[in-house]
Amino acid sequence: MHKKLFIPGPVDVKEDVLQKMATAMIGHRTKDASKLQRDISEKMMKLFYTENQVLLSTSSGSGLMEAAVRSCTNKRAAVFAVGAFGKRWYDMAIANNVPADLFEVEWGTPTLPEQVEEVLKTGKYDVVTVTHNETSTGIMNPVGEIGEVVKKYPEVIFCVDTVSSAAGAKIEVDKWGIDVCITSTQKALALPPGLAICTISQKAYEAAKKVENRGYYLDLVKLYDYIQKKDHQYPSTPSLSHMFALDYQLDKILAEGLDNRFKRHEEMANYVREWANKHFEVLPEEKYASNTLTNIKNTKDISVKELNERLAMRGYTISNGYGKLKDKTFRIAHMGETTLPEIKELLSNIEDILGL
Amino acid sequence: MHKKLFIPGPVDVKEDVLQKMATAMIGHRTKDASKLQRDISEKMMKLFYTENQVLLSTSSGSGLMEAAVRSCTNKRAAVFAVGAFGKRWYDMAIANNVPADLFEVEWGTPTLPEQVEEVLKTGKYDVVTVTHNETSTGIMNPVGEIGEVVKKYPEVIFCVDTVSSAAGAKIEVDKWGIDVCITSTQKALALPPGLAICTISQKAYEAAKKVENRGYYLDLVKLYDYIQKKDHQYPSTPSLSHMFALDYQLDKILAEGLDNRFKRHEEMANYVREWANKHFEVLPEEKYASNTLTNIKNTKDISVKELNERLAMRGYTISNGYGKLKDKTFRIAHMGETTLPEIKELLSNIEDILGL
């Protein structure tokens, strides 16, 4: 039995979109392949409200996160973390000998503009990395406000992880001043995992060109140059299957309407949070709670494992808390093509199982 | 109209295999995901005649080539190149500040064991990289014989690019002493591009653990450790679609029988070479000519572009020469699920177009 996925990725993919993954192969050095990349770029630019170049990487989101911090840091990176995936960016910098400092907050609290200002005014940093939506804690950081701070430091490259929020929440790349905005396919874009996407500003590209030792496969300059010089093609063979599906799914997303799509996510999030606060307690404070995933404190000391096993028998899956929050919280994702009626169905099953 | 692909990847994928790319999503931290990885490993071990660990990377083959040279080189890498993809391995080393020397031969000639011996006896190197099958020149190097030389140097890690030969020619990883054997899905494995695969020996793993600055996403140690400790799962979300399709296609490959499959490739190669030598001339000498791709000297000074345009109208695609061989050679791939009757059909269309 297929279990409906209410986990923070991979998410369920609609049958017609899955079918695009089964498209017959074409050469990756053909005009058709160039057109596919160009079409995807134009649609991603709409989704991200940007004029910046769009790059695809056949990798998970982690691939492009590493690419960003390694390719763009000439001086030192300030990594702001509100959970496991924020911290991963620091691990990536260290694993590449990229000078970096980690600025963590207590899990369940956000990165605030004041904190970023405090750090940037030391003048030590030329890269800032921020997680827009942290799935380990359920935080959605105020990236627009943080962007206002970063803009005061013209040499700083602003990198944002929107892996679990892009296509589920409004992200205004140009207005917010994001230089490298990274996402991947298996979250609110509602596609299978296997392709990462980023936008890159001219400023980030120029900074990256000065960085030595950027590597090869995850070098943003190499990807950017290829797109520019080789009619929208890639240095190595990309995942054409994902590109076919992404191109198709972006049409569907734009047909739904971006505002409608973000509103649908907001409505699901509001409903889950209200439910969670009635029976348990939402981990982050309301203002910073994610619209694609709710992290719920296990105030009733239920066995999350047992709940999930019983949900599985009914055809649903949710997530346990992540890392140090395992069993202390549980997580319900509400992103991608999930609808409010499906969320209600899930929650009423949870109520039934737990006798709430 | 779909054009039959006689290019060295992506190759045509059978409809039932493509359908596996459209499999519904599962969580990547589930028992089902672990089983999928274990099943793939067992089948890949048969394909490569090895007891070594199998690792998957959501990337192109280039991703794992970079991973190998960066992760395994403590001292200095000796990169042997017989064409563009061999040289790429050197570019990757340099892009990562990995000490390396490039040993190139004239395009169309092989890397010979004597050349490797000459280089290794200097004692300067702890990594050797060799291309098994070079698609830019149509060379298939004598990797088994080279392996006999490398075995004399117990500290040397032997890395082989089998991207365009695995599943199209017999590659005996353990017998040949290959420490890291790399391939990807879109060539003789006859799957869509987007997933790379390697085998890694205990010796390579131990050497890699001593290397600093291995990066994150393409760190072989991290992949290896995750597989060992986390029940065959990956640090970041892998391309499950490719894994479903690979698992299924490996069953089909093993059902065909490895020897039958290699023989089918050999028969196609013999036929194409005989045809090529009748009308043109095969670039490499017979002994080192590839069994998955034939590189043909354009001795009649035909317009390869025009030939391909006219083939396209009939539903076929072949490849021009690569890089500096553009227009000087043209290439016909005969790998994956392609059959001898299809090859005959293609060649008779070429004869018809060129009036041979």
XYZ file of C-alpha atoms in Angstrom:
712
model
C 0.000 0.000 0.000
C 1.298 3.464 -0.872
C 1.479 5.626 2.229
C 0.545 9.285 1.824
C 3.612 11.292 2.727
C 3.251 14.057 5.313
C 7.019 14.085 5.814
C 9.285 17.016 4.906
C 10.384 15.446 1.633
C 10.243 13.427 -0.451
C 6.602 14.428 -0.884
C 3.921 12.786 -2.976
C 4.136 13.529 -6.675
C 1.009 13.643 -8.830
C 0.636 10.812 -11.328
C 0.791 13.060 -14.411
C 4.013 14.638 -13.113
C 5.510 11.215 -12.334
C 4.731 10.235 -15.909
C 6.981 13.058 -17.149
C 9.860 11.314 -15.345
C 9.296 8.511 -17.881
C 9.849 10.752 -20.929
C 12.011 9.187 -23.641
C 15.637 10.351 -23.742
C 17.080 13.075 -25.950
C 20.699 14.113 -26.447
C 21.864 16.636 -23.841
C 23.788 18.578 -26.510
C 20.718 19.244 -28.671
C 18.579 22.310 -29.321
C 15.733 20.523 -27.521
C 17.871 20.223 -24.383
C 18.790 23.926 -24.571
C 15.138 24.886 -24.939
C 14.193 22.738 -21.954
C 16.744 24.505 -19.760
C 15.680 27.949 -21.016
C 11.988 27.198 -20.383
C 12.729 25.984 -16.865
C 14.816 29.098 -16.192
C 12.053 31.459 -17.271
C 9.500 29.726 -15.067
C 11.834 29.498 -12.055
C 12.522 33.231 -12.408
C 8.786 33.855 -12.019
C 8.584 31.560 -9.004
C 11.483 33.382 -7.349
C 10.540 36.918 -8.522
C 14.010 37.448 -9.953
C 15.981 38.501 -12.993
C 18.974 36.461 -11.858
C 20.354 33.511 -13.784
C 18.915 30.089 -12.906
C 21.285 27.108 -12.603
C 20.414 23.440 -12.272
C 22.616 20.861 -10.584
C 22.087 17.129 -10.761
C 22.495 16.683 -7.023
C 20.464 17.088 -3.860
C 20.007 20.567 -2.373
C 23.084 19.836 -0.256
C 25.151 19.823 -3.442
C 24.281 23.413 -4.284
C 24.557 24.526 -0.644
C 28.143 23.302 -0.655
C 28.649 24.884 -4.087
C 27.456 28.259 -2.800
C 29.583 28.501 0.319
C 32.668 27.102 -1.389
C 32.322 29.073 -4.620
C 31.485 32.468 -3.112
C 33.656 32.862 -0.018
C 36.796 34.937 -0.571
C 37.125 36.089 3.030
C 34.956 34.359 5.612
C 31.419 32.976 5.752
C 28.967 33.760 8.542
C 26.693 30.741 8.839
C 23.430 31.322 10.698
C 21.781 28.139 11.885
C 18.407 27.492 13.480
C 18.667 23.715 13.245
C 20.400 20.758 11.622
C 20.316 21.959 8.020
C 21.655 25.393 8.873
C 24.499 23.749 10.729
C 25.150 21.485 7.747
C 26.204 24.585 5.819
C 28.925 25.178 8.393
C 30.072 21.540 8.164
C 30.307 21.986 4.398
C 32.460 25.093 4.718
C 34.815 23.360 7.150
C 34.999 20.230 4.966
C 36.305 22.502 2.175
C 38.726 24.562 4.255
C 36.479 27.583 3.724
C 36.928 30.006 6.653
C 33.577 30.174 8.446
C 31.944 30.892 11.777
C 28.737 29.310 13.023
C 26.055 31.405 14.690
C 23.500 29.096 16.197
C 20.383 29.845 18.167
C 18.365 27.577 20.407
C 16.350 25.066 18.340
C 12.853 26.458 17.897
C 13.924 30.116 17.688
C 14.705 32.127 14.530
C 17.689 33.997 13.107
C 16.847 37.669 13.654
C 18.059 40.663 11.621
C 19.681 42.145 14.749
C 21.834 39.048 15.152
C 22.983 39.269 11.543
C 23.710 42.993 11.879
C 25.801 42.368 14.991
C 27.887 39.819 13.110
C 28.259 41.746 9.850
C 29.348 44.970 11.443
C 32.571 43.279 12.537
C 33.543 43.517 8.847
C 34.993 40.014 8.945
C 32.577 38.377 6.523
C 31.858 38.399 2.813
C 29.268 35.614 2.783
C 26.124 35.157 4.868
C 24.163 31.904 4.761
C 20.647 31.693 6.156
C 18.072 28.907 6.148
C 14.704 30.182 5.007
C 12.766 27.178 6.242
C 14.382 24.755 8.680
C 12.706 21.357 8.626
C 14.409 20.100 11.781
C 12.722 22.780 13.891
C 9.803 24.107 11.832
C 11.179 27.641 11.752
C 10.628 30.026 8.851
C 13.183 32.802 9.180
C 12.390 36.441 8.305
C 14.668 36.429 5.267
C 13.210 39.657 3.832
C 14.110 41.538 7.022
C 17.520 39.894 7.176
C 18.018 40.933 3.551
C 17.513 44.584 4.525
C 20.465 44.266 6.900
C 22.680 42.433 4.417
C 22.039 45.146 1.798
C 23.941 47.610 3.997
C 27.113 45.587 3.326
C 27.630 45.697 -0.438
C 30.523 43.237 -0.490
C 28.520 40.530 1.284
C 27.036 37.654 -0.746
C 23.670 36.590 0.655
C 23.014 32.841 0.288
C 19.656 31.403 1.296
C 18.508 27.792 1.601
C 14.904 27.664 0.407
C 14.943 23.900 -0.131
C 11.811 23.256 1.902
C 9.938 26.488 1.182
C 10.298 27.348 -2.527
C 6.899 26.963 -4.231
C 5.252 26.779 -0.796
C 5.901 30.355 0.375
C 6.583 33.626 -1.390
C 10.315 34.202 -1.811
C 11.184 37.490 -3.478
C 14.783 36.973 -4.473
C 15.438 40.408 -6.021
C 13.477 42.430 -3.454
C 15.110 40.596 -0.567
C 18.566 40.910 -2.146
C 19.310 37.188 -2.237
C 22.455 36.486 -4.272
C 22.274 32.702 -4.276
C 18.856 31.179 -3.617
C 18.922 27.388 -3.442
C 16.175 24.827 -3.609
C 15.552 21.258 -4.684
C 12.767 19.322 -6.294
C 11.422 16.990 -3.612
C 9.748 19.463 -1.238
C 7.108 22.094 -2.023
C 7.869 21.800 -5.747
C 6.342 18.324 -5.426
C 8.737 16.431 -7.679
C 10.965 13.424 -7.007
C 14.377 14.153 -5.399
C 17.469 14.322 -7.616
C 17.745 17.870 -8.933
C 18.829 21.079 -7.193
C 18.127 24.574 -8.488
C 19.579 27.969 -7.649
C 19.441 31.547 -8.772
C 22.721 33.452 -8.881
C 23.243 37.202 -9.032
C 25.869 38.886 -11.188
C 27.482 40.042 -7.938
C 27.808 36.491 -6.626
C 29.207 35.358 -9.972
C 31.840 38.124 -9.948
C 32.813 37.287 -6.364
C 33.018 33.580 -7.169
C 35.348 34.212 -10.099
C 37.894 35.534 -7.591
C 37.717 32.423 -5.420
C 40.389 29.817 -6.034
C 39.862 26.108 -5.481
C 36.135 26.011 -6.251
C 36.252 22.398 -7.369
C 34.661 21.123 -10.545
C 31.239 19.495 -10.349
C 29.861 21.980 -7.836
C 31.608 25.077 -9.173
C 28.965 27.778 -9.673
C 31.210 29.682 -12.096
C 31.569 26.661 -14.359
C 27.792 26.086 -14.367
C 27.112 29.768 -15.020
C 29.654 30.028 -17.841
C 28.326 26.926 -19.563
C 24.768 28.248 -19.469
C 25.953 31.524 -20.965
C 28.361 30.231 -23.570
C 26.927 26.867 -24.578
C 23.305 27.849 -25.200
C 21.938 26.720 -21.844
C 23.698 23.406 -21.562
C 25.679 21.816 -18.738
C 29.310 20.654 -18.347
C 28.167 17.083 -17.666
C 25.036 15.117 -18.502
C 22.133 16.449 -16.397
C 19.106 14.522 -15.155
C 16.896 15.103 -18.179
C 14.055 13.144 -16.554
C 13.877 15.628 -13.698
C 14.087 18.508 -16.146
C 11.105 17.195 -18.155
C 9.091 16.788 -14.958
C 10.169 20.149 -13.503
C 9.262 22.002 -16.679
C 5.804 20.410 -16.659
C 5.229 20.893 -12.932
C 6.224 24.582 -13.136
C 3.469 25.052 -15.727
C 1.011 23.516 -13.294
C 2.292 25.670 -10.431
C 1.975 28.845 -12.506
C -1.485 27.736 -13.648
C -2.581 27.307 -10.027
C -1.296 30.848 -9.513
C 1.595 31.610 -7.173
C -0.545 33.596 -4.746
C -3.170 30.841 -4.664
C -0.470 28.269 -4.061
C 1.130 30.220 -1.208
C -2.338 30.851 0.286
C -3.136 27.131 0.154
C 0.069 26.422 2.076
C -0.757 29.141 4.594
C -4.258 27.765 5.147
C -2.932 24.255 5.716
C -0.288 25.606 8.110
C -2.837 27.646 10.055
C -5.117 24.659 10.377
C -2.332 22.341 11.581
C -0.999 24.909 14.048
C -4.435 25.530 15.513
C -4.948 21.791 15.852
C -1.477 21.339 17.352
C -1.959 24.102 19.902
C -5.289 22.595 20.917
C -3.848 19.139 21.626
C -0.109 19.735 21.979
C 2.002 22.846 21.383
C 3.732 24.232 18.287
C 7.513 24.481 18.859
C 8.293 27.879 17.263
C 6.374 30.974 18.190
C 3.550 31.753 15.724
C 5.403 34.587 13.974
C 8.271 32.307 12.903
C 6.364 29.073 12.359
C 6.858 27.471 8.957
C 4.079 27.376 6.392
C 5.286 24.105 4.879
C 5.936 22.035 8.006
C 4.756 22.117 11.605
C 6.980 20.908 14.415
C 4.836 19.879 17.376
C 6.072 19.463 20.950
C 5.220 16.039 22.279
C 3.584 17.443 25.417
C 1.505 14.283 25.939
C 4.582 12.054 25.822
C 3.063 9.841 23.149
C 5.133 7.211 21.371
C 5.740 8.846 18.008
C 7.021 5.540 16.637
C 3.813 3.761 17.598
C 1.661 6.585 16.252
C 3.482 6.355 12.935
C 3.117 2.586 12.838
C -0.617 2.873 13.379
C -0.871 5.692 10.834
C 1.036 3.516 8.359
C -1.645 0.831 8.660
C -4.152 3.475 7.614
C -1.954 4.709 4.746
C -0.276 7.819 6.185
C 3.262 8.766 7.280
C 4.405 11.685 9.420
C 7.900 12.382 10.797
C 9.454 11.984 14.196
C 11.444 14.897 15.640
C 14.833 15.382 13.995
C 18.134 14.550 15.679
C 18.104 15.760 19.273
C 14.360 16.451 19.050
C 13.549 12.803 18.285
C 10.497 11.716 20.358
C 10.447 15.213 21.901
C 8.615 16.572 18.865
C 6.868 15.186 15.829
C 6.511 16.825 12.448
C 3.711 17.153 9.949
C 4.584 18.466 6.506
C 1.922 20.330 4.536
C 3.553 21.190 1.267
C 3.565 20.514 -2.438
C 0.249 19.254 -3.776
C -1.193 18.396 -0.370
C -4.626 19.940 0.246
C -6.524 21.064 3.336
C -9.015 18.159 3.100
C -6.084 15.715 3.120
C -4.634 17.461 6.170
C -7.995 17.243 7.929
C -8.186 13.539 7.068
C -4.706 12.965 8.521
C -5.412 14.899 11.710
C -8.713 13.173 12.314
C -6.909 9.851 12.001
C -4.314 11.013 14.530
C -7.117 12.078 16.875
C -8.758 8.706 16.471
C -5.561 6.768 17.131
C -4.574 8.857 20.163
C -8.144 9.149 21.483
C -7.959 12.961 21.514
C 9.355 12.204 -33.753
C 11.634 10.374 -31.336
C 15.062 9.883 -32.818
C 16.821 6.603 -32.059
C 19.989 7.480 -30.202
C 23.276 6.083 -31.476
C 25.188 8.673 -29.467
C 27.482 7.853 -26.525
C 24.845 8.729 -23.916
C 22.141 9.424 -23.116
C 21.025 6.218 -24.802
C 17.511 4.989 -25.458
C 15.755 3.538 -22.440
C 13.173 0.779 -22.803
C 9.583 1.777 -22.066
C 9.182 -0.589 -19.095
C 12.380 0.805 -17.552
C 11.259 4.398 -18.159
C 8.033 3.536 -16.355
C 10.050 2.673 -13.234
C 11.235 6.308 -13.230
C 7.572 7.155 -12.570
C 7.362 5.064 -9.383
C 5.518 6.790 -6.514
C 7.735 8.331 -3.815
C 8.735 6.733 -0.535
C 10.613 8.243 2.402
C 14.389 8.000 1.992
C 14.796 7.105 5.673
C 12.598 4.016 5.502
C 13.301 0.283 5.521
C 12.073 0.193 1.919
C 14.749 2.728 0.902
C 17.434 0.701 2.693
C 16.312 -2.476 0.948
C 16.376 -0.727 -2.423
C 19.994 0.347 -1.895
C 21.012 -3.126 -0.652
C 19.383 -4.822 -3.632
C 21.105 -2.478 -6.072
C 24.449 -3.078 -4.334
C 24.172 -6.847 -4.607
C 23.339 -6.663 -8.302
C 26.062 -4.104 -9.076
C 28.579 -6.354 -7.293
C 27.661 -9.130 -9.742
C 27.972 -6.779 -12.719
C 31.421 -5.674 -11.549
C 32.597 -9.096 -10.276
C 33.502 -7.617 -6.911
C 33.106 -7.942 -3.177
C 33.741 -4.220 -2.713
C 31.158 -1.815 -1.307
C 28.873 -0.112 -3.836
C 28.092 3.600 -3.430
C 25.534 5.685 -5.283
C 25.829 9.409 -5.858
C 23.037 11.616 -7.147
C 25.265 13.277 -9.732
C 26.681 12.584 -13.150
C 29.691 10.296 -13.506
C 31.843 13.434 -13.313
C 30.691 13.878 -9.710
C 32.154 10.544 -8.631
C 35.285 11.009 -10.755
C 35.982 14.217 -8.835
C 35.066 12.447 -5.594
C 37.588 9.687 -6.279
C 40.608 11.817 -7.131
C 39.904 14.312 -4.357
C 39.017 11.774 -1.682
C 41.844 9.299 -2.305
C 44.961 11.339 -3.060
C 47.291 11.789 -0.095
C 50.444 12.237 -2.136
C 50.017 12.788 -5.874
C 47.729 11.485 -8.596
C 48.964 10.137 -11.928
C 46.214 10.844 -14.445
C 46.415 8.834 -17.677
C 44.381 10.318 -20.495
C 43.555 9.007 -23.948
C 41.036 11.749 -24.701
C 38.786 14.479 -23.299
C 37.269 12.539 -20.414
C 40.615 11.267 -19.179
C 41.909 14.823 -19.216
C 38.803 15.962 -17.304
C 40.068 13.925 -14.360
C 43.207 16.044 -14.332
C 41.183 19.264 -14.506
C 39.194 18.008 -11.506
C 42.340 17.351 -9.484
C 43.717 20.806 -10.264
C 40.371 22.471 -9.461
C 40.650 20.950 -5.985
C 44.331 21.687 -5.372
C 45.035 17.967 -5.517
C 48.652 17.408 -6.648
C 48.476 15.626 -9.986
C 50.364 15.024 -13.227
C 48.771 14.384 -16.587
C 50.076 11.652 -18.880
C 48.435 12.032 -22.242
C 48.858 10.046 -25.409
C 47.939 10.947 -28.947
C 44.161 10.765 -29.468
C 43.323 7.382 -30.914
C 46.044 5.474 -29.045
C 45.716 3.675 -25.690
C 47.282 3.898 -22.241
C 49.673 0.962 -22.099
C 50.870 -0.947 -19.014
C 54.487 -0.010 -19.805
C 53.598 3.685 -19.651
C 51.954 3.235 -16.247
C 54.914 1.215 -14.964
C 57.329 3.923 -16.095
C 55.357 6.525 -14.144
C 54.717 4.483 -11.004
C 58.297 3.410 -10.533
C 59.232 7.009 -9.795
C 57.470 6.414 -6.429
C 55.842 9.830 -6.603
C 52.228 8.686 -6.874
C 49.614 7.115 -4.618
C 46.681 7.374 -7.043
C 46.387 6.235 -10.652
C 43.370 7.173 -12.759
C 42.623 5.433 -16.034
C 39.726 5.681 -18.457
C 38.432 2.249 -19.389
C 36.433 3.443 -22.358
C 37.053 6.894 -23.803
C 34.075 8.165 -25.810
C 35.972 11.067 -27.385
C 38.352 8.698 -29.178
C 36.697 5.269 -29.137
C 39.545 3.671 -27.200
C 39.047 0.816 -24.760
C 42.142 0.645 -22.586
C 43.646 -2.660 -21.393
C 42.680 -2.059 -17.778
C 43.264 -5.660 -16.711
C 46.883 -5.471 -17.912
C 47.347 -2.047 -16.356
C 45.944 -3.496 -13.120
C 48.736 -6.087 -13.087
C 51.268 -3.245 -13.047
C 49.431 -1.239 -10.384
C 49.295 -4.306 -8.113
C 53.077 -4.125 -7.784
C 52.660 -0.849 -5.908
C 50.587 -1.681 -2.832
C 50.159 1.912 -1.697
C 48.648 3.026 -5.014
C 44.872 3.446 -5.314
C 43.651 2.406 -8.752
C 40.679 4.484 -9.986
C 38.963 3.579 -13.238
C 36.309 5.432 -15.225
C 33.982 2.806 -16.665
C 31.185 5.307 -17.344
C 30.731 4.274 -20.970
C 31.619 0.599 -20.693
C 30.007 -0.839 -17.545
C 27.274 -3.305 -18.553
C 28.611 -3.245 -22.116
C 31.951 -4.970 -21.519
C 33.294 -7.333 -18.866
C 34.948 -5.400 -16.044
C 36.423 -7.612 -13.347
C 36.969 -5.187 -10.505
C 38.514 -7.595 -7.993
C 40.622 -9.542 -10.479
C 41.928 -6.354 -12.068
C 42.582 -4.768 -8.665
C 40.398 -1.710 -9.229
C 39.980 0.239 -5.989
C 37.412 2.763 -7.191
C 35.400 1.785 -10.262
C 33.046 4.515 -11.441
C 30.109 4.454 -13.793
C 26.834 6.230 -14.438
C 23.394 5.269 -15.594
C 23.009 6.785 -19.069
C 25.412 4.670 -21.099
C 25.539 0.872 -21.436
C 23.332 0.495 -18.352
C 20.607 2.008 -20.559
C 18.946 4.242 -17.968
C 18.335 7.990 -17.935
C 21.249 10.190 -16.736
C 21.263 11.447 -13.146
C 22.869 8.782 -10.988
C 26.515 7.758 -10.619
C 27.703 4.491 -9.123
C 31.053 3.321 -7.825
C 32.645 0.416 -6.070
C 35.196 1.201 -3.370
C 37.770 -1.124 -1.842
C 38.625 -1.206 1.848
C 42.096 -0.003 0.861
C 40.730 3.059 -0.916
C 38.470 3.801 2.047
C 41.397 3.601 4.490
C 43.507 5.861 2.265
C 40.660 8.356 1.909
C 40.203 8.588 5.672
C 43.713 10.057 5.853
C 42.960 12.746 3.259
C 41.990 16.131 4.632
C 39.687 18.529 2.829
C 37.572 15.944 1.034
C 34.553 18.209 0.841
C 31.050 17.132 1.764
C 28.670 16.088 -1.004
C 31.309 14.171 -2.953
C 33.226 12.772 0.006
C 33.575 9.017 -0.518
C 34.241 8.449 3.188
C 30.992 10.132 4.174
C 29.031 8.060 1.639
C 30.754 4.862 2.737
C 30.216 5.520 6.443
C 26.545 6.313 5.953
C 25.983 3.092 4.041
C 27.687 1.144 6.818
C 26.201 2.854 9.838
C 22.763 3.956 8.680
C 21.496 0.734 7.133
C 22.294 1.596 3.531
C 21.027 5.144 3.474
C 22.593 8.384 2.224
C 23.583 11.684 3.887
C 21.198 13.624 1.632
C 18.077 12.693 -0.309
C 19.066 10.475 -3.250
C 17.316 10.192 -6.610
C 14.885 7.456 -5.655
C 13.426 7.433 -9.190
C 16.782 6.425 -10.642
C 17.213 3.845 -7.895
C 13.852 2.219 -8.716
C 14.755 2.120 -12.403
C 18.326 0.894 -11.789
C 17.158 -1.915 -9.524
C 14.690 -3.052 -12.183
C 17.115 -2.700 -15.089
C 19.814 -4.675 -13.245
C 17.337 -7.560 -12.976
C 16.833 -7.395 -16.721
C 20.591 -7.228 -17.352
C 21.233 -10.247 -15.135
C 18.334 -12.073 -16.812
C 19.875 -11.440 -20.233
C 23.059 -12.911 -18.768
C 26.238 -10.884 -18.418
C 28.179 -12.956 -20.931
C 25.329 -12.723 -23.450
C 25.152 -8.987 -22.935
C 28.902 -8.480 -23.421
C 28.795 -10.754 -26.479
C 25.930 -8.716 -27.972
C 28.025 -5.566 -27.561
C 31.049 -7.281 -29.105
C 29.026 -8.439 -32.102
C 27.641 -4.958 -32.709
C 31.129 -3.477 -32.386
C 32.631 -6.014 -34.793
C 29.916 -5.305 -37.319
C 30.323 -1.518 -37.098
C 34.112 -1.732 -37.299
C 33.985 -3.992 -40.344
C 31.538 -1.620 -42.001
C 33.655 1.407 -41.029
C 36.872 -0.108 -42.374
C 35.114 -0.943 -45.633
C 33.892 2.623 -46.237
C 36.075 4.766 -43.976
C 38.626 3.805 -41.314
C 38.310 3.087 -37.589
C 40.421 5.538 -35.560
C 41.964 3.216 -32.939
C 43.762 0.056 -33.927
C 41.542 -3.036 -33.683
C 43.068 -4.297 -30.422
C 42.116 -1.155 -28.517
C 38.852 -0.285 -30.256
C 35.883 0.163 -27.957
C 33.031 -2.347 -27.872
C 30.440 0.286 -26.979
C 31.312 3.055 -29.437
C 33.143 3.290 -32.745
C 35.052 6.395 -33.732
C 35.332 6.577 -37.499
C 37.844 8.694 -39.425
C 36.061 10.919 -41.907
C 38.265 9.778 -44.786
C 35.661 10.754 -47.409
C 35.416 14.292 -46.037
C 31.645 14.073 -45.708
C 29.658 16.766 -43.898
C 28.877 15.039 -40.598
C 26.385 17.791 -39.780
C 24.480 17.200 -42.991
C 24.586 13.436 -42.554
C 23.122 13.806 -39.079
C 20.423 16.186 -40.319
C 19.393 13.698 -42.974
C 19.538 10.814 -40.490
C 17.365 12.849 -38.128
C 14.661 13.058 -40.809
C 14.687 9.265 -40.865
C 14.618 9.005 -37.054
C 18.260 8.372 -36.143
C 21.049 10.329 -34.444
C 24.772 9.687 -34.430
C 27.560 11.903 -33.012
C 30.095 14.177 -34.600
C 33.734 13.886 -33.546
C 34.436 15.271 -30.082
C 36.344 18.504 -29.481
C 39.388 18.698 -31.724
C 38.127 15.686 -33.720
C 34.909 17.483 -34.742
C 34.239 16.838 -38.469
C 37.477 14.830 -38.614
C 35.686 11.785 -37.176
C 32.126 10.735 -36.474
C 30.941 8.368 -33.787
C 28.410 5.571 -33.655
C 27.477 4.215 -30.241
C 26.344 0.604 -29.934
C 25.535 0.134 -26.309
C 22.768 -0.464 -23.822
C 19.721 -2.159 -25.310
C 20.682 -1.500 -28.925
C 20.660 -4.656 -31.078
C 22.545 -5.781 -34.164
C 19.446 -5.459 -36.408
C 19.085 -1.822 -35.289
C 22.753 -1.210 -36.069
C 22.303 -2.741 -39.517
C 19.259 -0.536 -40.096
C 21.254 2.562 -39.134
C 24.236 1.668 -41.304
C 22.098 0.890 -44.323
C 20.458 4.318 -43.910
C 23.908 5.927 -43.782
C 24.920 4.020 -46.913
C 21.754 5.176 -48.630
C 22.244 8.827 -47.668
C 25.922 8.878 -48.626
C 25.448 6.737 -51.728
C 28.041 4.226 -50.532
